Coordinates of C-alpha atoms in Angstrom, one line a residue:
Chain A
M1 CA 27.3 -1.7 13.9
H2 CA 27.2 1.3 11.7
R3 CA 25.9 -0.1 8.8
T4 CA 22.9 -1.4 10.9
K5 CA 22.4 1.9 12.3
V6 CA 22.1 3.7 9.2
R7 CA 19.4 1.1 7.6
I8 CA 17.6 1.8 10.7
V9 CA 17.6 5.3 10.1
E10 CA 16.8 4.9 6.1
D11 CA 13.8 2.6 7.0
A12 CA 12.4 5.4 9.6
L13 CA 12.6 8.0 6.9
D14 CA 10.9 5.8 4.5
A15 CA 8.0 5.1 6.7
N16 CA 8.0 9.0 7.5
N17 CA 7.9 9.8 4.0
T18 CA 4.8 7.4 3.1
I19 CA 3.0 8.9 6.2
A20 CA 4.0 12.4 5.1
R21 CA 2.3 11.5 1.5
A22 CA -1.1 10.7 3.4
N23 CA -0.9 14.1 5.1
R24 CA -0.6 15.6 1.9
D25 CA -3.5 14.0 0.4
D26 CA -5.5 15.1 3.2
F27 CA -4.5 18.8 2.6
D28 CA -4.7 18.6 -0.7
R29 CA -8.3 17.1 -0.5
N30 CA -9.4 20.2 1.7
G31 CA -7.6 22.7 -0.6
V32 CA -5.2 23.6 2.3
T33 CA -1.8 24.8 1.1
V34 CA 1.0 23.8 3.6
V35 CA 4.1 25.7 4.7
N36 CA 6.6 23.8 6.7
F37 CA 8.3 26.7 8.8
M38 CA 11.7 26.2 10.2
S39 CA 14.6 27.7 12.1
A40 CA 17.4 27.6 14.8
P41 CA 15.8 28.3 18.4
G42 CA 14.9 32.2 18.5
A43 CA 15.4 33.3 15.0
G44 CA 11.5 34.6 15.3
K45 CA 9.3 32.4 13.4
T46 CA 6.3 33.0 15.7
T47 CA 7.0 36.9 15.6
L48 CA 6.9 36.8 12.0
L49 CA 4.0 34.7 11.9
E50 CA 2.6 37.6 14.4
R51 CA 3.2 40.2 11.9
T52 CA 1.4 38.6 8.8
I53 CA -1.0 35.7 9.9
A54 CA -4.0 37.5 10.8
D55 CA -3.5 40.2 8.0
L56 CA -3.4 38.0 5.0
G57 CA -6.8 39.5 3.1
D58 CA -9.0 36.7 2.0
V59 CA -6.8 34.2 2.8
R60 CA -7.7 32.0 5.8
A61 CA -4.9 30.8 8.0
G62 CA -4.1 28.4 10.6
V63 CA -1.3 27.5 12.4
L64 CA 0.3 24.2 13.6
E65 CA 2.5 24.8 16.4
G66 CA 5.3 22.5 17.2
D67 CA 7.6 22.7 20.9
V68 CA 9.3 20.2 23.0
E69 CA 7.2 21.7 25.8
G70 CA 4.8 24.3 26.8
S71 CA 2.3 26.4 24.7
M72 CA 3.7 30.1 24.8
D73 CA 4.0 30.4 20.9
A74 CA 0.4 28.9 20.6
D75 CA -0.7 31.2 23.1
R76 CA 0.8 34.5 21.6
L77 CA -0.8 33.4 18.1
S78 CA -4.3 32.7 19.4
A79 CA -4.4 36.2 20.6
L80 CA -4.5 36.7 16.7
H81 CA -7.8 35.0 16.6
V82 CA -6.6 32.5 13.8
P83 CA -7.1 28.8 14.8
V84 CA -3.6 27.4 16.5
T85 CA -3.2 23.9 17.4
Q86 CA -0.5 22.7 19.9
L87 CA 1.7 19.6 19.3
N88 CA 4.3 18.8 22.0
T89 CA 7.1 16.4 21.2
A90 CA 8.0 15.8 24.9
S91 CA 6.4 12.4 25.3
G92 CA 8.6 9.7 24.9
F93 CA 11.9 10.5 26.0
G94 CA 13.5 13.7 26.5
G95 CA 11.5 15.4 23.6
E96 CA 12.0 15.1 20.0
C97 CA 14.0 17.7 18.2
H98 CA 11.8 17.9 15.1
L99 CA 8.2 17.3 14.0
D100 CA 7.6 14.0 12.0
A101 CA 5.1 13.1 9.8
N102 CA 3.4 10.8 12.3
M103 CA 3.2 13.4 14.5
V104 CA 1.2 16.0 12.2
R105 CA -0.8 12.9 11.1
S106 CA -2.0 12.9 14.9
A107 CA -3.0 16.4 14.8
I108 CA -4.9 16.2 11.6
P109 CA -8.3 15.4 13.4
E110 CA -7.9 18.7 15.5
L111 CA -7.3 20.8 12.7
P112 CA -10.0 23.1 11.1
L113 CA -8.9 22.0 7.4
A114 CA -12.3 22.9 5.9
D115 CA -12.2 26.4 7.0
I116 CA -8.8 27.4 6.4
D117 CA -6.8 27.8 3.1
L118 CA -3.1 28.2 4.4
L119 CA -1.6 26.0 7.3
V120 CA 1.5 27.4 8.8
I121 CA 3.5 24.3 10.7
E122 CA 5.6 26.2 13.0
N123 CA 8.8 23.2 13.6
V124 CA 10.6 22.7 16.6
G125 CA 13.9 25.0 16.7
N126 CA 16.9 23.0 15.0
L127 CA 18.7 23.5 12.1
V128 CA 19.6 19.6 11.4
C129 CA 17.0 17.2 11.7
P130 CA 13.7 19.1 10.7
A131 CA 15.2 19.2 7.3
E132 CA 15.3 15.6 7.0
F133 CA 11.5 14.8 7.8
R134 CA 9.0 15.7 5.6
V135 CA 5.5 16.4 7.1
G136 CA 3.1 16.5 4.1
E137 CA 4.2 20.3 3.4
D138 CA 3.9 22.0 -0.1
I139 CA 6.6 24.3 0.4
R140 CA 9.4 24.7 3.2
V141 CA 10.6 28.1 4.5
M142 CA 13.2 28.7 7.0
V143 CA 14.4 31.7 9.0
T144 CA 17.9 32.7 9.9
A145 CA 18.6 35.4 12.0
V146 CA 21.5 37.7 11.2
T147 CA 22.7 37.4 15.1
E148 CA 23.5 33.8 14.1
G149 CA 26.6 35.2 12.4
E150 CA 27.1 34.4 8.4
D151 CA 28.4 30.8 8.6
K152 CA 25.3 29.0 9.2
P153 CA 24.5 28.1 5.6
L154 CA 28.0 26.5 5.5
K155 CA 27.7 24.6 8.4
Y156 CA 23.8 23.4 8.3
P157 CA 23.7 23.0 4.5
L158 CA 21.2 20.7 4.4
M159 CA 18.4 23.1 6.0
F160 CA 19.6 25.7 3.7
R161 CA 19.4 23.2 0.4
A162 CA 15.8 21.5 1.7
C163 CA 13.8 24.9 1.7
D164 CA 12.0 27.2 -0.8
L165 CA 12.5 30.7 0.7
V166 CA 15.0 31.8 3.0
L167 CA 13.8 34.8 5.3
I168 CA 16.8 36.7 7.0
N169 CA 15.7 38.4 9.8
K170 CA 16.6 40.5 12.6
I171 CA 18.2 43.1 9.9
D172 CA 17.7 45.6 12.5
L173 CA 20.5 44.9 14.4
L174 CA 22.7 45.1 11.5
P175 CA 24.2 48.2 12.6
H176 CA 25.3 46.7 15.6
L177 CA 26.8 43.2 14.4
D178 CA 30.2 42.6 12.7
V179 CA 28.1 40.7 10.0
S180 CA 27.5 41.2 6.6
V181 CA 23.9 40.5 4.9
E182 CA 25.5 40.4 1.8
R183 CA 28.0 37.5 2.9
I184 CA 25.1 35.6 4.5
E185 CA 23.5 35.8 1.2
A186 CA 26.4 34.7 -0.6
N187 CA 26.8 31.7 1.6
V188 CA 23.1 30.6 1.1
E189 CA 23.7 30.7 -2.5
A190 CA 26.7 28.8 -2.6
V191 CA 24.7 25.8 -0.7
H192 CA 21.5 26.3 -2.6
P193 CA 21.8 28.4 -5.8
G194 CA 19.1 30.5 -6.9
V195 CA 17.0 30.0 -3.7
P196 CA 15.0 33.2 -3.1
T197 CA 15.8 35.1 -0.1
M198 CA 14.2 38.2 1.7
R199 CA 15.8 40.4 4.2
V200 CA 13.3 41.3 7.1
S201 CA 12.7 42.6 10.6
A202 CA 9.8 41.2 12.5
R203 CA 10.8 44.1 14.9
T204 CA 10.7 47.1 12.9
G205 CA 8.3 45.7 10.0
E206 CA 10.9 46.2 7.5
G207 CA 10.5 43.5 4.4
I208 CA 7.1 42.0 6.1
D209 CA 4.9 43.3 3.1
E210 CA 6.8 41.1 0.9
W211 CA 6.9 38.1 3.1
R212 CA 2.9 38.6 3.6
D213 CA 2.7 38.9 -0.2
W214 CA 4.8 35.7 -0.6
L215 CA 2.3 33.8 1.8
V216 CA -0.8 35.0 0.1
R217 CA 0.7 33.8 -3.5
T218 CA 1.6 30.6 -2.0
A219 CA -1.9 30.2 -0.4
A220 CA -3.2 30.6 -3.8
R221 CA -0.8 28.4 -5.2
E222 CA 0.4 30.7 -7.6
P223 CA 4.2 30.1 -8.6
A224 CA 6.0 31.8 -6.0
G225 CA 9.1 32.7 -8.3
A226 CA 12.1 35.0 -7.0
P227 CA 11.1 38.0 -4.9
A228 CA 11.2 41.1 -6.9
Chain B
M1 CA 4.8 1.0 17.8
H2 CA 5.5 4.0 19.8
R3 CA 6.5 1.6 22.8
T4 CA 9.0 0.0 20.5
K5 CA 10.7 3.3 19.5
V6 CA 10.9 4.2 23.1
R7 CA 12.5 1.0 23.9
I8 CA 15.1 1.6 21.3
V9 CA 15.9 5.1 22.4
E10 CA 16.5 3.8 26.1
D11 CA 18.8 1.2 24.9
A12 CA 20.9 3.7 22.9
L13 CA 21.1 6.2 25.7
D14 CA 22.1 3.2 28.2
A15 CA 24.8 2.2 25.4
N16 CA 25.8 5.7 25.3
N17 CA 26.4 6.0 28.9
T18 CA 28.3 2.9 29.1
I19 CA 30.7 4.5 26.4
A20 CA 30.8 8.0 28.2
R21 CA 32.1 6.1 31.4
A22 CA 34.9 4.5 29.5
N23 CA 35.8 8.2 27.9
R24 CA 35.6 9.8 31.1
D25 CA 37.8 7.0 32.6
D26 CA 40.5 7.9 29.6
F27 CA 40.3 11.6 30.4
D28 CA 40.5 11.0 34.3
R29 CA 43.6 8.8 33.9
N30 CA 45.4 11.5 32.0
G31 CA 44.5 14.3 34.7
V32 CA 42.1 16.0 31.9
T33 CA 39.0 17.9 33.0
V34 CA 36.2 18.1 30.2
V35 CA 33.5 20.8 29.6
N36 CA 30.6 19.6 27.2
F37 CA 30.1 23.0 25.8
M38 CA 26.4 23.5 24.1
S39 CA 24.2 26.0 22.7
A40 CA 21.7 26.9 19.8
P41 CA 23.4 27.8 16.4
G42 CA 24.8 31.1 16.4
A43 CA 25.0 31.5 20.2
G44 CA 28.4 32.4 20.2
K45 CA 30.5 29.2 21.5
T46 CA 33.0 29.6 19.4
T47 CA 33.6 33.4 20.0
L48 CA 33.4 32.7 23.6
L49 CA 35.9 30.3 23.4
E50 CA 38.3 32.5 21.3
R51 CA 38.3 35.0 23.8
T52 CA 39.4 32.6 26.7
I53 CA 41.1 29.5 25.5
A54 CA 44.5 30.9 24.6
D55 CA 44.9 32.8 27.6
L56 CA 44.1 30.5 30.9
G57 CA 47.6 31.2 32.6
D58 CA 49.0 27.8 33.5
V59 CA 46.1 25.8 32.1
R60 CA 46.9 23.9 28.8
A61 CA 43.7 23.8 26.9
G62 CA 42.5 21.7 23.7
V63 CA 39.0 21.5 21.8
L64 CA 37.3 19.1 20.5
E65 CA 35.0 20.7 17.8
G66 CA 31.8 19.2 16.6
D67 CA 30.1 20.4 13.7
V68 CA 27.6 18.8 11.2
E69 CA 29.9 19.6 8.4
G70 CA 32.9 21.8 7.6
S71 CA 36.0 22.9 9.8
M72 CA 35.5 26.7 10.0
D73 CA 35.4 26.7 14.1
A74 CA 38.2 24.3 14.1
D75 CA 40.1 26.5 11.7
R76 CA 39.4 29.9 14.0
L77 CA 40.5 28.2 17.0
S78 CA 43.6 26.7 15.7
A79 CA 45.0 30.2 14.9
L80 CA 44.9 30.6 18.7
H81 CA 47.8 28.0 18.5
V82 CA 45.7 25.6 20.7
P83 CA 45.4 21.8 19.9
V84 CA 42.1 21.4 17.9
T85 CA 40.5 18.0 16.6
Q86 CA 37.7 18.2 14.2
L87 CA 35.0 15.7 14.6
N88 CA 32.0 16.0 11.8
T89 CA 28.7 14.1 12.3
A90 CA 27.6 14.4 8.5
S91 CA 28.5 10.5 7.9
G92 CA 25.5 8.2 8.0
F93 CA 22.6 9.8 6.9
G94 CA 21.8 13.8 6.7
G95 CA 24.1 14.6 9.5
E96 CA 23.9 13.9 13.6
C97 CA 22.3 16.4 15.4
H98 CA 24.4 16.0 18.3
L99 CA 27.8 14.5 19.6
D100 CA 27.4 11.4 21.3
A101 CA 29.9 9.2 23.6
N102 CA 31.0 6.9 20.6
M103 CA 31.8 9.9 18.3
V104 CA 34.0 11.3 21.3
R105 CA 35.5 7.9 21.6
S106 CA 36.3 7.7 18.1
A107 CA 38.5 11.0 18.4
I108 CA 40.4 10.1 21.7
P109 CA 43.0 8.6 19.8
E110 CA 43.5 12.2 17.9
L111 CA 43.7 14.0 21.1
P112 CA 46.8 15.1 22.7
L113 CA 45.4 14.1 26.2
A114 CA 48.8 14.1 27.8
D115 CA 49.6 17.3 26.9
I116 CA 46.4 19.2 28.1
D117 CA 44.6 19.7 31.5
L118 CA 41.4 21.2 30.0
L119 CA 39.3 20.0 27.0
V120 CA 36.5 21.9 25.6
I121 CA 34.0 19.7 23.8
E122 CA 31.9 22.1 21.3
N123 CA 28.9 20.5 20.9
V124 CA 26.6 21.0 17.6
G125 CA 24.4 23.6 17.9
N126 CA 21.0 22.3 19.2
L127 CA 19.0 22.8 22.4
V128 CA 17.6 19.6 22.5
C129 CA 19.5 16.3 21.8
P130 CA 23.0 17.3 23.1
A131 CA 21.3 17.3 26.6
E132 CA 20.5 13.8 26.3
F133 CA 23.9 12.1 25.4
R134 CA 26.8 12.3 27.6
V135 CA 30.2 12.1 26.1
G136 CA 32.3 11.4 29.4
E137 CA 32.2 15.1 30.3
D138 CA 33.0 16.5 34.0
I139 CA 30.7 19.2 33.5
R140 CA 28.2 20.8 31.1
V141 CA 28.0 24.6 30.1
M142 CA 25.6 26.2 27.8
V143 CA 25.7 29.4 26.2
T144 CA 22.2 31.2 25.5
A145 CA 22.2 34.6 23.6
V146 CA 19.9 37.1 24.5
T147 CA 18.8 37.8 20.9
E148 CA 17.0 34.4 21.1
G149 CA 14.4 35.8 23.3
E150 CA 13.2 35.4 27.0
D151 CA 11.4 32.3 26.7
K152 CA 14.1 29.8 25.3
P153 CA 14.6 28.2 29.2
L154 CA 10.5 27.2 29.3
K155 CA 10.8 25.7 25.4
Y156 CA 13.8 24.0 25.9
P157 CA 14.1 22.8 29.8
L158 CA 16.0 19.8 29.6
M159 CA 19.0 21.5 28.5
F160 CA 19.0 24.4 30.7
R161 CA 18.6 21.5 33.4
A162 CA 21.6 19.3 32.2
C163 CA 24.1 22.2 32.7
D164 CA 26.2 23.1 35.3
L165 CA 26.7 26.9 34.1
V166 CA 24.6 29.2 31.9
L167 CA 26.4 31.9 29.9
I168 CA 24.0 34.5 28.8
N169 CA 25.8 36.0 25.8
K170 CA 25.4 39.2 23.5
I171 CA 24.6 41.4 26.6
D172 CA 25.9 44.1 24.3
L173 CA 23.1 44.2 22.2
L174 CA 20.4 44.5 25.2
P175 CA 19.8 48.1 24.5
H176 CA 18.7 47.5 20.8
L177 CA 16.3 44.3 21.8
D178 CA 12.8 43.8 23.5
V179 CA 14.5 41.7 25.9
S180 CA 14.9 41.6 29.7
V181 CA 18.1 39.9 30.9
E182 CA 16.5 39.5 34.3
R183 CA 13.6 37.9 32.8
I184 CA 15.9 35.4 31.1
E185 CA 17.5 34.6 34.5
A186 CA 14.6 34.2 36.2
N187 CA 13.3 32.0 33.6
V188 CA 16.7 29.9 34.0
E189 CA 16.0 29.8 37.6
A190 CA 12.6 28.4 37.6
V191 CA 13.6 25.4 35.2
H192 CA 16.9 24.7 37.4
P193 CA 16.9 26.3 40.7
G194 CA 20.4 27.5 41.8
V195 CA 22.3 27.0 38.6
P196 CA 24.9 29.4 38.2
T197 CA 24.6 32.1 35.4
M198 CA 26.9 34.9 33.9
R199 CA 26.1 37.7 31.5
V200 CA 28.7 38.1 29.2
S201 CA 29.5 39.7 25.5
A202 CA 32.0 37.8 23.4
R203 CA 32.0 41.3 21.5
T204 CA 32.9 43.6 24.2
G205 CA 34.6 41.4 26.5
E206 CA 32.1 42.3 29.5
G207 CA 32.1 39.5 31.6
I208 CA 34.7 37.6 30.0
D209 CA 37.4 37.7 32.9
E210 CA 34.8 35.8 35.1
W211 CA 34.1 33.1 32.5
R212 CA 37.8 32.9 32.4
D213 CA 38.2 32.3 35.8
W214 CA 35.6 29.8 35.6
L215 CA 37.4 28.0 33.2
V216 CA 40.6 27.9 35.1
R217 CA 38.9 26.9 38.5
T218 CA 37.2 24.1 36.8
A219 CA 40.5 22.6 35.0
A220 CA 41.8 22.9 38.6
R221 CA 39.2 20.7 39.8
E222 CA 38.3 23.2 42.1
P223 CA 34.8 23.5 43.5
A224 CA 33.3 25.8 40.6
G225 CA 30.3 27.5 43.0
A226 CA 28.1 30.2 42.3
P227 CA 29.8 33.3 40.5
A228 CA 30.4 36.3 42.8

């Protein structure tokens, strides 16, 4: 019974990877660099995009916004005059807890790929399943908020291992928390040695220039490297 | 293809409900009240339990701790000298993002049901799938932290609709956030009219007495009602 279940899941992931490669081909053909942007609910993904996405110099950015329901984040980002496409996962049963390659594939006809250089796919807020489903991205970025505590890398290691950059957000709240940002960084390093991290505050703007520069370099397909 | 997928999911939920009823029968036979305790990662479930679970008067409590990996939360709660059983979901593929009835069923032989009155099942941190899988609980409680923002009830409505009590945690941080607790409460009310809410801070202890009293009343199977 258990073996059967695992087999079905592996088949689903295999089919997902096939579709993800097709998505990636479409993105590559249009010269669009794609970032899969992931975090727990409320870690600040949308606010971090609001602070950067409309101000990337020559880089023309677009956003594909994944949510179980609603279009609140898409509405916020549309106000910045970048193209935003909404993808809701609530069809089917109670709502999928992640984006998969086929959902993204269904959105591709709606994406202005010829007019953008960078596409940020804002995933559903979840630290488990989004890490398991590639959607055709070039690179994966995750956000962890210091308010979530120090132990998240140890409790959700797959997510931290799957990503190419970890943004540690809400650092303006550190004086009011019993949380050490050094301990968060050490726990990230423990589960994903060498992965770059950046301390940021979407609220105060601290660290936002570095995050913006990283997005610009990524869109230009320069080697991202570790932050200075 | 899509229809097939939905059918499989519905079958899985139906099987889950069958096993959940068997779990519930076992709990009832032992006179144990069961709370399914849910939230996003880092909302403060474990800390809220630390503040209350060892101090429930005549109520003998136990905890079933669900995590993708590790036993950090179980270790924290064991220090309080209540029986704690760990359940990891990382077998299979990359880790399940929720507890289901069969996982809880596999833990029942390890639970000291004859020696406890109240079992709190701490679910995997996730605002989507845990709401879809009953595990045999009498009642469902969720925690939302004010640091997650005001919009979570609107973005993850199923979770807020599925629960019998909403704890609004980390209210000590409100002076440092651009967040209105009244707006959070209004959004909870919008998706789940009439559900009781409590403002709490696991850090400062504010509201903890009310939450503790609620646990004691629930264990005694008194009508929970709305908080005063």
